[in-house]
GROMACS .gro file of C-alpha atoms in nm:
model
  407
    1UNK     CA    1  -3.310  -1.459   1.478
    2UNK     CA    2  -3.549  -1.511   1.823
    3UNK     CA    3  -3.885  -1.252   1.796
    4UNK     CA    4  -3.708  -1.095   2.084
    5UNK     CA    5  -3.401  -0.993   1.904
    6UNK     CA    6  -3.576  -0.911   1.585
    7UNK     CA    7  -3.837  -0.684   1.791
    8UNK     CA    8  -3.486  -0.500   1.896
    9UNK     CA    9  -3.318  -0.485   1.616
   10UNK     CA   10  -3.623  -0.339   1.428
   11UNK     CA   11  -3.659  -0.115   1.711
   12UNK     CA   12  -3.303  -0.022   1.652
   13UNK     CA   13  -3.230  -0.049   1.296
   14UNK     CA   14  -3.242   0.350   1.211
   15UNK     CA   15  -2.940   0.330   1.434
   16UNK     CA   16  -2.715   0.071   1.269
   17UNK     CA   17  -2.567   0.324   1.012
   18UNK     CA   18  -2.461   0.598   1.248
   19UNK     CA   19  -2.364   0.296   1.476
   20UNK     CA   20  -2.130   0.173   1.256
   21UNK     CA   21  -2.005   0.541   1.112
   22UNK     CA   22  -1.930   0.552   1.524
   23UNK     CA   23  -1.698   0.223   1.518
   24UNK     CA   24  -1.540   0.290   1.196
   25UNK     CA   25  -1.432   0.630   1.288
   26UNK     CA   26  -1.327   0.540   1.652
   27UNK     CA   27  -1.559   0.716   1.842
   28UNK     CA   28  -1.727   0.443   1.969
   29UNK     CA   29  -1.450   0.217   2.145
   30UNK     CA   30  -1.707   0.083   2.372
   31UNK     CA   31  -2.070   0.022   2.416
   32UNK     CA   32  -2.140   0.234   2.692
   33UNK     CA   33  -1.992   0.524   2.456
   34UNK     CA   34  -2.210   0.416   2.161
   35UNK     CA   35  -2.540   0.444   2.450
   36UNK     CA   36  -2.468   0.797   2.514
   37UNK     CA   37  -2.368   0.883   2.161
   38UNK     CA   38  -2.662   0.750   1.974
   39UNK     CA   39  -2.874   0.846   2.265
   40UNK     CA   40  -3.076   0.501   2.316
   41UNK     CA   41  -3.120   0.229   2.602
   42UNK     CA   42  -2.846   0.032   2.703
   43UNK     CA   43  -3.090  -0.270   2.514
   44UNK     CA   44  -3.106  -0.089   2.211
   45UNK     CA   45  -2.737  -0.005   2.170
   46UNK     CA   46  -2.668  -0.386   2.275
   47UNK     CA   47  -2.950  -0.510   1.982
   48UNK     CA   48  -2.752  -0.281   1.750
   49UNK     CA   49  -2.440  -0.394   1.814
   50UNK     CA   50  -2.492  -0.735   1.814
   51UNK     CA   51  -2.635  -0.709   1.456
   52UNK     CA   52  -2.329  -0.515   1.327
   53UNK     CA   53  -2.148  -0.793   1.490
   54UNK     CA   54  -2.431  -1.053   1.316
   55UNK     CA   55  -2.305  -0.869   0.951
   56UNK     CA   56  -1.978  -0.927   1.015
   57UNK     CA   57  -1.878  -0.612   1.037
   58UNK     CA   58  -1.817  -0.528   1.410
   59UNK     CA   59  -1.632  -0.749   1.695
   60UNK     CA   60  -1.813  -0.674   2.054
   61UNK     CA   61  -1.582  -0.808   2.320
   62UNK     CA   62  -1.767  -0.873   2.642
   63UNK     CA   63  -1.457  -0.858   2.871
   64UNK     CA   64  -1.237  -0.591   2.775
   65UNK     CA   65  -0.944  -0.492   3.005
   66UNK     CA   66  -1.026  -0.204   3.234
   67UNK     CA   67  -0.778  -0.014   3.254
   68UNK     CA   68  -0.773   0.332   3.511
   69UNK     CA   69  -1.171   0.265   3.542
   70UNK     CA   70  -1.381   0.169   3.831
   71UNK     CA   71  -1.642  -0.121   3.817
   72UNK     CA   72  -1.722  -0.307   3.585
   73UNK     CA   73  -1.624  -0.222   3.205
   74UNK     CA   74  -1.856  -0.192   2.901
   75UNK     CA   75  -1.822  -0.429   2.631
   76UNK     CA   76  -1.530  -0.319   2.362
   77UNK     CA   77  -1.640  -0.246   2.014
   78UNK     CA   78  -1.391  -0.262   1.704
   79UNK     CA   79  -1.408  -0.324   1.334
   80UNK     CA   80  -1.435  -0.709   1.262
   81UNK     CA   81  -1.095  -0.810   1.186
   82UNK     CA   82  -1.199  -1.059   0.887
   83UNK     CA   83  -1.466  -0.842   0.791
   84UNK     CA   84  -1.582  -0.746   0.455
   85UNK     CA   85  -1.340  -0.520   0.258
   86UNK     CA   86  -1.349  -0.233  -0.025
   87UNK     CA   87  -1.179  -0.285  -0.302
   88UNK     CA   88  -0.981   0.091  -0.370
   89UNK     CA   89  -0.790   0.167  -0.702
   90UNK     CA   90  -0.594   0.467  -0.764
   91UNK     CA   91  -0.432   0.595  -1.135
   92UNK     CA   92  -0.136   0.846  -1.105
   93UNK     CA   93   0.095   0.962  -1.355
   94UNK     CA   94   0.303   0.681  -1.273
   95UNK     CA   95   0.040   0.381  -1.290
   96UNK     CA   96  -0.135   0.275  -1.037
   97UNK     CA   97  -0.196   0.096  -0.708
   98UNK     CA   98  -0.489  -0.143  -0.600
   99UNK     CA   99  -0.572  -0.188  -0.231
  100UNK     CA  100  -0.823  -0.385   0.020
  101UNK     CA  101  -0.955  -0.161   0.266
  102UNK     CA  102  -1.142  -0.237   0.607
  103UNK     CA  103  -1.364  -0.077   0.799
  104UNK     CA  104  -1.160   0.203   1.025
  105UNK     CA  105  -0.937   0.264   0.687
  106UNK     CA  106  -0.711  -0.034   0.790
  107UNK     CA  107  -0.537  -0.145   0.424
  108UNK     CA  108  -0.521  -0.504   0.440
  109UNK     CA  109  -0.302  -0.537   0.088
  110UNK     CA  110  -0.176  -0.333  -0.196
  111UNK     CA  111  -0.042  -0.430  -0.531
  112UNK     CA  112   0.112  -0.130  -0.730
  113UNK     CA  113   0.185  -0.099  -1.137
  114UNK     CA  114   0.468   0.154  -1.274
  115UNK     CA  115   0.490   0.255  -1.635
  116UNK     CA  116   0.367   0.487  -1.866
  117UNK     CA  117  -0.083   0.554  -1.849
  118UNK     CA  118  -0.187   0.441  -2.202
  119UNK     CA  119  -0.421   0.700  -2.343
  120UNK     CA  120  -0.704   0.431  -2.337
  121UNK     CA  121  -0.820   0.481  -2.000
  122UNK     CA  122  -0.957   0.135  -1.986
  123UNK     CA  123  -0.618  -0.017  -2.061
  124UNK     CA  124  -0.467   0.066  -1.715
  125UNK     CA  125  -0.812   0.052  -1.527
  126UNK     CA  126  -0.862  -0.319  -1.609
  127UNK     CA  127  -0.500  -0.389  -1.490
  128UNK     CA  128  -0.604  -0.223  -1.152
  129UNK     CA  129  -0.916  -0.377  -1.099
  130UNK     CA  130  -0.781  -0.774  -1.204
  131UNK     CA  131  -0.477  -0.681  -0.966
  132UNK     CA  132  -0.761  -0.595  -0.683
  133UNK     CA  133  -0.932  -0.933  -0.812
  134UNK     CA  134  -0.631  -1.093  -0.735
  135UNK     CA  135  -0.590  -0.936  -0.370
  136UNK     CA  136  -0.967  -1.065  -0.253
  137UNK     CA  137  -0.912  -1.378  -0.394
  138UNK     CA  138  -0.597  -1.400  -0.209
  139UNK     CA  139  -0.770  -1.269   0.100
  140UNK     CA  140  -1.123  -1.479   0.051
  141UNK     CA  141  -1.302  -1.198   0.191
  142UNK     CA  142  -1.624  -1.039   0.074
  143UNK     CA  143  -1.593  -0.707  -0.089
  144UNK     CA  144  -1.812  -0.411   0.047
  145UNK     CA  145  -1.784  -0.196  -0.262
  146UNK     CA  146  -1.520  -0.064  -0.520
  147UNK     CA  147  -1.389   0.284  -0.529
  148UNK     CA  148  -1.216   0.477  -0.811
  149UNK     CA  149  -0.944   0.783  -0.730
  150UNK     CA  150  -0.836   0.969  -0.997
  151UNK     CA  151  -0.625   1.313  -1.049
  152UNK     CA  152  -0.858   1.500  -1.233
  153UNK     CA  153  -1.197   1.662  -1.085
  154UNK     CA  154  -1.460   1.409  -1.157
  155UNK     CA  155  -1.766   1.601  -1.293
  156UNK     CA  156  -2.055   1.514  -1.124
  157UNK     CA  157  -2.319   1.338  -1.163
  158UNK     CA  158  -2.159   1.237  -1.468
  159UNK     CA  159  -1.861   1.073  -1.337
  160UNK     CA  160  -1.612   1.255  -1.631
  161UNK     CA  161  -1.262   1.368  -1.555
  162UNK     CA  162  -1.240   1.682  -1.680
  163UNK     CA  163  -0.874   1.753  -1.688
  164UNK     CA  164  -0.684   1.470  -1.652
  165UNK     CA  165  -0.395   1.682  -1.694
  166UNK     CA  166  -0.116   1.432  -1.568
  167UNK     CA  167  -0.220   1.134  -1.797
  168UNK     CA  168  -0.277   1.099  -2.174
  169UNK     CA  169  -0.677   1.066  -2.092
  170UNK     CA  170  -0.926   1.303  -2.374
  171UNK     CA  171  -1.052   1.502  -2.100
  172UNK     CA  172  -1.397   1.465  -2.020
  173UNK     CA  173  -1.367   1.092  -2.025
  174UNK     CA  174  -1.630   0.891  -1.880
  175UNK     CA  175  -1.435   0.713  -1.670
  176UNK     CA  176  -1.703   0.569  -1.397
  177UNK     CA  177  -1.825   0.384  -1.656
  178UNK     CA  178  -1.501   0.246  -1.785
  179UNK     CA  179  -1.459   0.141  -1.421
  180UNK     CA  180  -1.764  -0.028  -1.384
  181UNK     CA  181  -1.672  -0.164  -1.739
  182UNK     CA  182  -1.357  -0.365  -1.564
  183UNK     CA  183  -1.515  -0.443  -1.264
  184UNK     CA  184  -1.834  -0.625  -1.395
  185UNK     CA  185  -1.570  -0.758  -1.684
  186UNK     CA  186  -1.330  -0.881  -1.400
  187UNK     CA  187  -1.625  -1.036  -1.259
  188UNK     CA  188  -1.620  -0.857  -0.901
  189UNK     CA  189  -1.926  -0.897  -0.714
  190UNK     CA  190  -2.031  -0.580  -0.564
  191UNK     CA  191  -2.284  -0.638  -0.295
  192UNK     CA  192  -2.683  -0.487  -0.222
  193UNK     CA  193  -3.023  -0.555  -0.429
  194UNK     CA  194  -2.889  -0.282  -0.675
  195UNK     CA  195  -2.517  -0.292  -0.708
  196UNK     CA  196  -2.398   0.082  -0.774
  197UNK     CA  197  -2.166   0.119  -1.043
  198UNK     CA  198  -1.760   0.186  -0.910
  199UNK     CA  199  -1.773   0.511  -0.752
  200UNK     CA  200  -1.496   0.795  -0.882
  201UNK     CA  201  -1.355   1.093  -0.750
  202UNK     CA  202  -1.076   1.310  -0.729
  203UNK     CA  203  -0.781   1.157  -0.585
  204UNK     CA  204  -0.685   1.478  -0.322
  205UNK     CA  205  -1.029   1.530  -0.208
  206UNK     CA  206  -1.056   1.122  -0.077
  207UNK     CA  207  -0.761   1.184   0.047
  208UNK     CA  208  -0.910   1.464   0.275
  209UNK     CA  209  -1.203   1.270   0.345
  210UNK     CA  210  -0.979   0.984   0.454
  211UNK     CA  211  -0.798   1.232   0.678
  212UNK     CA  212  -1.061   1.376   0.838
  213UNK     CA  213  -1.221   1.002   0.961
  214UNK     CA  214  -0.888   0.858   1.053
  215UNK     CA  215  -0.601   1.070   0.996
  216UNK     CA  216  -0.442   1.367   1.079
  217UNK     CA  217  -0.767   1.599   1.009
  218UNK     CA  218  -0.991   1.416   1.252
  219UNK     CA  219  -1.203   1.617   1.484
  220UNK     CA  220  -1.110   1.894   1.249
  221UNK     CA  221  -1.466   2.126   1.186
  222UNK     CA  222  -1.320   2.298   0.850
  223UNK     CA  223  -1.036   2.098   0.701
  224UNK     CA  224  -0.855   2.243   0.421
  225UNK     CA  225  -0.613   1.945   0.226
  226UNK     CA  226  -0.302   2.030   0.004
  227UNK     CA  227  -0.115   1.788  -0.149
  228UNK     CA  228   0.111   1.707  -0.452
  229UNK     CA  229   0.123   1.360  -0.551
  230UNK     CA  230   0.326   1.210  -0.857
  231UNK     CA  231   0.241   1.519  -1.087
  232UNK     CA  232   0.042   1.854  -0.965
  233UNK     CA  233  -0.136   1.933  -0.693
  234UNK     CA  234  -0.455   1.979  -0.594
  235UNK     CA  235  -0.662   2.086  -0.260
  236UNK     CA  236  -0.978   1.978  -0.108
  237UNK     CA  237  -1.206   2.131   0.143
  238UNK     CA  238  -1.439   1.926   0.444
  239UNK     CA  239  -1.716   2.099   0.590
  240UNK     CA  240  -1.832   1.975   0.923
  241UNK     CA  241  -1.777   1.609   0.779
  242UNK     CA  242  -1.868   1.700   0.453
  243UNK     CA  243  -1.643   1.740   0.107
  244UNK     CA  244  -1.712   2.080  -0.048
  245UNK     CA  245  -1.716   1.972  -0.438
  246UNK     CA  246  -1.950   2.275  -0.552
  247UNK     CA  247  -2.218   2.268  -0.750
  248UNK     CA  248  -2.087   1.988  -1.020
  249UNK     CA  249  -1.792   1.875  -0.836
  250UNK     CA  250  -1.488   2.136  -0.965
  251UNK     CA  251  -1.473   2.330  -0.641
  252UNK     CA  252  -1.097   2.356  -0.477
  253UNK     CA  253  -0.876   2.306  -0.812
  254UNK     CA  254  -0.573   2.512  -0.605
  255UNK     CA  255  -0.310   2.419  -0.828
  256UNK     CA  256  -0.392   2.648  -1.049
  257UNK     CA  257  -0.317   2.967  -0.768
  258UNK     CA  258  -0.023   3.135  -0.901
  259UNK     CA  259   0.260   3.125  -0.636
  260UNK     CA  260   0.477   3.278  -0.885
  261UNK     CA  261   0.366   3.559  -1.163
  262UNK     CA  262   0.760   3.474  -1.343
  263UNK     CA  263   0.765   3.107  -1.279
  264UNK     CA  264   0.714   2.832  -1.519
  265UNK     CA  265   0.421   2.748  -1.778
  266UNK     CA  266   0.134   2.575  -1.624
  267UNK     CA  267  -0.061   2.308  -1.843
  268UNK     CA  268  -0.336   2.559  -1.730
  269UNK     CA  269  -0.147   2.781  -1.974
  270UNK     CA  270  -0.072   3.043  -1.694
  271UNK     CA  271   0.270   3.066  -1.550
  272UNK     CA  272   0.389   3.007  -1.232
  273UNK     CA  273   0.094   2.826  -1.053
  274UNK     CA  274   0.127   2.559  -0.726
  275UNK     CA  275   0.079   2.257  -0.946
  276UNK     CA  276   0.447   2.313  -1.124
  277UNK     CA  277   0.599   2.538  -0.859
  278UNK     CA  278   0.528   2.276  -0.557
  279UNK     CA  279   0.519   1.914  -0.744
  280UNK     CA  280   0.780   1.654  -0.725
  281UNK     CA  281   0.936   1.756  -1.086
  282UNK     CA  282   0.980   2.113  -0.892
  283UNK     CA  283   1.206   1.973  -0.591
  284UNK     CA  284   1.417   1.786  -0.838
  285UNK     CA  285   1.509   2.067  -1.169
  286UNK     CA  286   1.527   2.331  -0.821
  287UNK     CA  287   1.796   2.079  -0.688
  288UNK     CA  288   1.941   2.048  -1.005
  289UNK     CA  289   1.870   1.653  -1.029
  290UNK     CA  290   1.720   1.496  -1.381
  291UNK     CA  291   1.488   1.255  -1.265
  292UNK     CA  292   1.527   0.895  -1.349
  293UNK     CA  293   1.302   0.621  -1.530
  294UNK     CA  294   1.329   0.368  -1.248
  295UNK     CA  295   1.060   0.499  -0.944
  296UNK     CA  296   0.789   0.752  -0.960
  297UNK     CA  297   0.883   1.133  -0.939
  298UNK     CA  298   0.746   1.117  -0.569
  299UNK     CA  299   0.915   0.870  -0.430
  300UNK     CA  300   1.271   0.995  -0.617
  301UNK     CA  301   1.175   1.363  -0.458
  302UNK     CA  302   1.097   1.176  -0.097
  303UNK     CA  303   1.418   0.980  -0.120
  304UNK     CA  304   1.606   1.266  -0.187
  305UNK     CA  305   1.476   1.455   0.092
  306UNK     CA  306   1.548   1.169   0.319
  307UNK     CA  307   1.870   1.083   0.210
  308UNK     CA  308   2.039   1.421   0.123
  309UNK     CA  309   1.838   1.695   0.291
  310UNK     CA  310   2.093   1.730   0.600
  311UNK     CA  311   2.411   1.686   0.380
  312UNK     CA  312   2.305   1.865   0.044
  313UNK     CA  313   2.330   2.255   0.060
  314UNK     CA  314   2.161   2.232  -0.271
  315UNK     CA  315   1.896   1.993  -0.155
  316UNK     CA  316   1.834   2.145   0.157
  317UNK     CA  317   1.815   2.530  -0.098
  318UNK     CA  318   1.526   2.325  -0.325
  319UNK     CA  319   1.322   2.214   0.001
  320UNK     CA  320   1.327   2.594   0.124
  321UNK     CA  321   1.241   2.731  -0.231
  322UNK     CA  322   0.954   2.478  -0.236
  323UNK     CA  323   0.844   2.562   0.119
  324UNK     CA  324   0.822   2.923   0.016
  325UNK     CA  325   0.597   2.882  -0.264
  326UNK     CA  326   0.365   2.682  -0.121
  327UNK     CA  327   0.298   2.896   0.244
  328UNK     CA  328   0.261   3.216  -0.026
  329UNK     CA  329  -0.065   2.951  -0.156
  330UNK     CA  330  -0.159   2.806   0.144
  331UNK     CA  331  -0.139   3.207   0.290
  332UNK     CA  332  -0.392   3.270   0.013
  333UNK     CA  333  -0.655   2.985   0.089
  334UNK     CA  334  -0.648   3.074   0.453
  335UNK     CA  335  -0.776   3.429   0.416
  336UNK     CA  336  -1.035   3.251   0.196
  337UNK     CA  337  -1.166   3.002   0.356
  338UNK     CA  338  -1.065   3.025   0.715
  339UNK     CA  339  -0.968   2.680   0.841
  340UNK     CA  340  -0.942   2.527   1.159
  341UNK     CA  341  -0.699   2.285   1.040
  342UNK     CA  342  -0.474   2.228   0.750
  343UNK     CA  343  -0.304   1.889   0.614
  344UNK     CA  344  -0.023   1.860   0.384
  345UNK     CA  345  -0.020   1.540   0.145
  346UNK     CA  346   0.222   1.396  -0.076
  347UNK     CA  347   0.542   1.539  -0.127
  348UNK     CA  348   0.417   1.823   0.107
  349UNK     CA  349   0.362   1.605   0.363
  350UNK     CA  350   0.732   1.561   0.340
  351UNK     CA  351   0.800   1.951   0.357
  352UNK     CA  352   0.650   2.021   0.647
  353UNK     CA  353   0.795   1.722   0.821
  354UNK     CA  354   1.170   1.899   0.747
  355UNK     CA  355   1.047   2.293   0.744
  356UNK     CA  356   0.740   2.294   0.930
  357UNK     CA  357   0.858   2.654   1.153
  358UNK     CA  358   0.945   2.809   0.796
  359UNK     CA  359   0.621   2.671   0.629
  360UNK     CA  360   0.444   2.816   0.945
  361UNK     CA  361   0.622   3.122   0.980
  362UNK     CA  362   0.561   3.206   0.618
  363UNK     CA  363   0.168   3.144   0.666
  364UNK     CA  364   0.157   3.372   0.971
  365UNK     CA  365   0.340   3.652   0.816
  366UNK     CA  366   0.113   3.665   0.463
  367UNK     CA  367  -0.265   3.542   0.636
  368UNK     CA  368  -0.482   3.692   0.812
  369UNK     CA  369  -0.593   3.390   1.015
  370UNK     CA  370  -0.267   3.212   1.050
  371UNK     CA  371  -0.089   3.422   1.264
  372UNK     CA  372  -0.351   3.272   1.582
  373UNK     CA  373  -0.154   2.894   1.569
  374UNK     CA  374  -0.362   2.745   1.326
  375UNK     CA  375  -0.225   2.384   1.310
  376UNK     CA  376  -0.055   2.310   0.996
  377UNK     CA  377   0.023   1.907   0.981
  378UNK     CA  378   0.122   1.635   0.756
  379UNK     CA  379  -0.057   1.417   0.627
  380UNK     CA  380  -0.096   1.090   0.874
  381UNK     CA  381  -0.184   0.812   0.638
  382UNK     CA  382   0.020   0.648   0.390
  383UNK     CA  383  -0.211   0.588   0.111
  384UNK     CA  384  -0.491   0.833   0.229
  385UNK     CA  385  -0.610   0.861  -0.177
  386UNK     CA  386  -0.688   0.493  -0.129
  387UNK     CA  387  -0.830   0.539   0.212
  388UNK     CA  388  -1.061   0.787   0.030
  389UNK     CA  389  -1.159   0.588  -0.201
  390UNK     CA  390  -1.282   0.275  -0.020
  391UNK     CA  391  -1.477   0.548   0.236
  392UNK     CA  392  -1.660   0.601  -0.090
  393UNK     CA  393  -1.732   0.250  -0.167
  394UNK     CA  394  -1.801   0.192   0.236
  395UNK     CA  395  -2.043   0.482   0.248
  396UNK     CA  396  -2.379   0.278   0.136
  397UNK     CA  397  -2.288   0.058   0.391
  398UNK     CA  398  -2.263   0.301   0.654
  399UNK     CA  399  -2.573   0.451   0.564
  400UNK     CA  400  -2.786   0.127   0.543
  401UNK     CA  401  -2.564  -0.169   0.666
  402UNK     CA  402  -2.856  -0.404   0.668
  403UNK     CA  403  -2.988  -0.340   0.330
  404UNK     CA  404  -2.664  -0.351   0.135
  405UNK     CA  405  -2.516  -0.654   0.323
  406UNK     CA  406  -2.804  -0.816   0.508
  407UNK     CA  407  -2.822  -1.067   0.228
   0.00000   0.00000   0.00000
């Protein structure tokens, strides 16, 4: 690196982080727009980039097509596209599914295991992480970071699930540092002079983190997230970019909101709550199907929307039954916490995709703050718990690019 460049980049170097949050997120497309957003000199912003590009973790393109602009245009900025990646596992009821994910939440490959969760949690987590090994050796890229989602609330800072109601997991198992365990066994090297440990949360709140950067929820000030995945549901809430967890990291367990004061036992041991009233194993007894060993109880609830929704009086009964339940909940967490913005996951995703006007109209008529068009969408990204997990792993990195990778 010349003095000149070094004298710029040091001049610069508070800026790389929020320079790069700016790219990954898409708000930077160009460098004149990552000037006025960072507020520097057109020498500074070009110093920055060109490290970020330097790291491998940008691509500046000096002659981007202009189109609909006068004059000259600005150099493009995008995510590298053979950057580093994050290495993102999930565990569901079902198994689980590893992923490599780029900067701007692009995947760049999955590999997915079915069967039954052992109650060893390390069991399935070390099949995870060596099917991630396998993807970045297959890929030969450097990984950024490894991220954990699981569907349980993650105690904080302790990294326990707590009720890990879905799998055969003791609750309050430390399962950060059974995924550290695998990854450090599995020989993944995680980057920086200090390699943090895997990082773990729950699986709907990345989901509404990965939302709010580059899904459905973005530019959303107060984003409230439902979704039901394999089993349950759960709900997570972002605060001007931020995930409300609460104090140790329980906040927003909305599965447990009764829907229905008759309906069935919850594992919560109440009765009639959104996590069995609006889950996948709901659609399927309310449509009077028994659900099948050979796919996950999502995708047979999905594929039975898609496929028999239209033609299926009984189907099409379930999916209004369903829709019901969950605007009475959603009604609920509105007059709470007063979104601007609310995204349906999952199986819910699929809902509102069929039923949206009921869904809405059902909202409207029991909230006080629905009734003024709140949006109400689905979910945009196909594996947004993944998504959500690799932001964690990507975060040190967009804090401090040059200290975690610079090496």
């Amino acid at each position: 690196m010349t003095q000149t460049r070094t004298a710029k980049v040091e001049r610069g170097r508070s800026h790389l982080g929020p320079a790069l949050q700016l790219v990954h997120t898409g708000r930077a497309p160009t460098r004149a727009v990552l000037t006025a957003e960072l507020g520097v000199t057109r020498a500074t912003a070009g110093a920055v980039a060109a490290e970020l590009e330097a790291l491998g973790l940008i691509a500046v393109d000096p002659h981007p097509t202009a189109v609909g602009t006068q004059g000259r245009p600005s150099h493009g900025l995008s995510v590298a596209p053979r950057g580093p990646v994050a290495l993102a596992v999930q565990v569901h009821a079902d198994g689980f599914r590893a992923a490599l994910v780029g900067l701007g939440g692009t995947l760049v490959g999955t590999s997915a295991g079915c069967g039954t969760v052992d109650a060893d949690p390390a069991q399935v987590l070390g099949e995870a992480v060596g099917a991630g090994r396998e993807l970045l050796e297959r890929s030969g890229r450097r990984c950024a970071g490894a991220g954990l989602a699981v569907p349980s609330a993650v105690d904080e800072p302790a990294g326990t699930a707590l009720n890990p109601l879905h799998l055969a997991w003791e609750p309050g198992v430390a399962v950060r540092d059974i995924f550290a365990r695998c990854l450090d066994e599995a020989g993944v090297e995680l980057p920086g002079p200090h390699p943090p440990p895997g990082h773990t949360a729950n699986d709907l709140n990345l989901t509404a983190l990965a939302e709010h950067r580059h899904g459905a929820g973005s530019g959303a000030r107060h984003l409230l997230a439902v979704g039901t995945g394999h089993r349950g549901v759960g709900g997570a809430l972002v605060l001007d970019g931020r995930l409300h967890t609460g104090s140790s990291g329980l906040a927003m367990e909305v599965g447990h909101l009764t829907v229905d004061p008759h309906g069935r036992r919850c594992h919560c041991g109440s009765r009639g709550c959104l996590d069995v009233e609006t889950d996948p194993l709901a659609l399927l007894t309310a449509a009077g199907r028994d659900p099948g060993p050979e796919t996950s109880l999502l995708d047979q609830a999905a594929e039975l929307i898609r496929s028999e929704y239209e033609t299926d009086a009984a189907v099409r009964s379930a999916v209004q039954l369903l829709v019901d339940r969950l605007g009475f909940g959603l009604a609920s967490l509105v007059n709470i916490l007063n979104p601007d913005r609310v995204v349906l996951g999952g199986l819910h995703r699929r809902l509102v995709e069929v039923e949206g006007e009921r869904l809405r109209a059902v909202v409207a008529d029991r909230s006080l703050w629905g009734s003024g068009g709140m949006p109400i969408r689905a979910a945009s990204l196909d594996h947004g718990a993944l998504v959500g997990a690799a932001e964690l792993a990507w975060q040190p990195v967009l804090e401090d690019p040059l200290t975690v990778l610079g090496n």
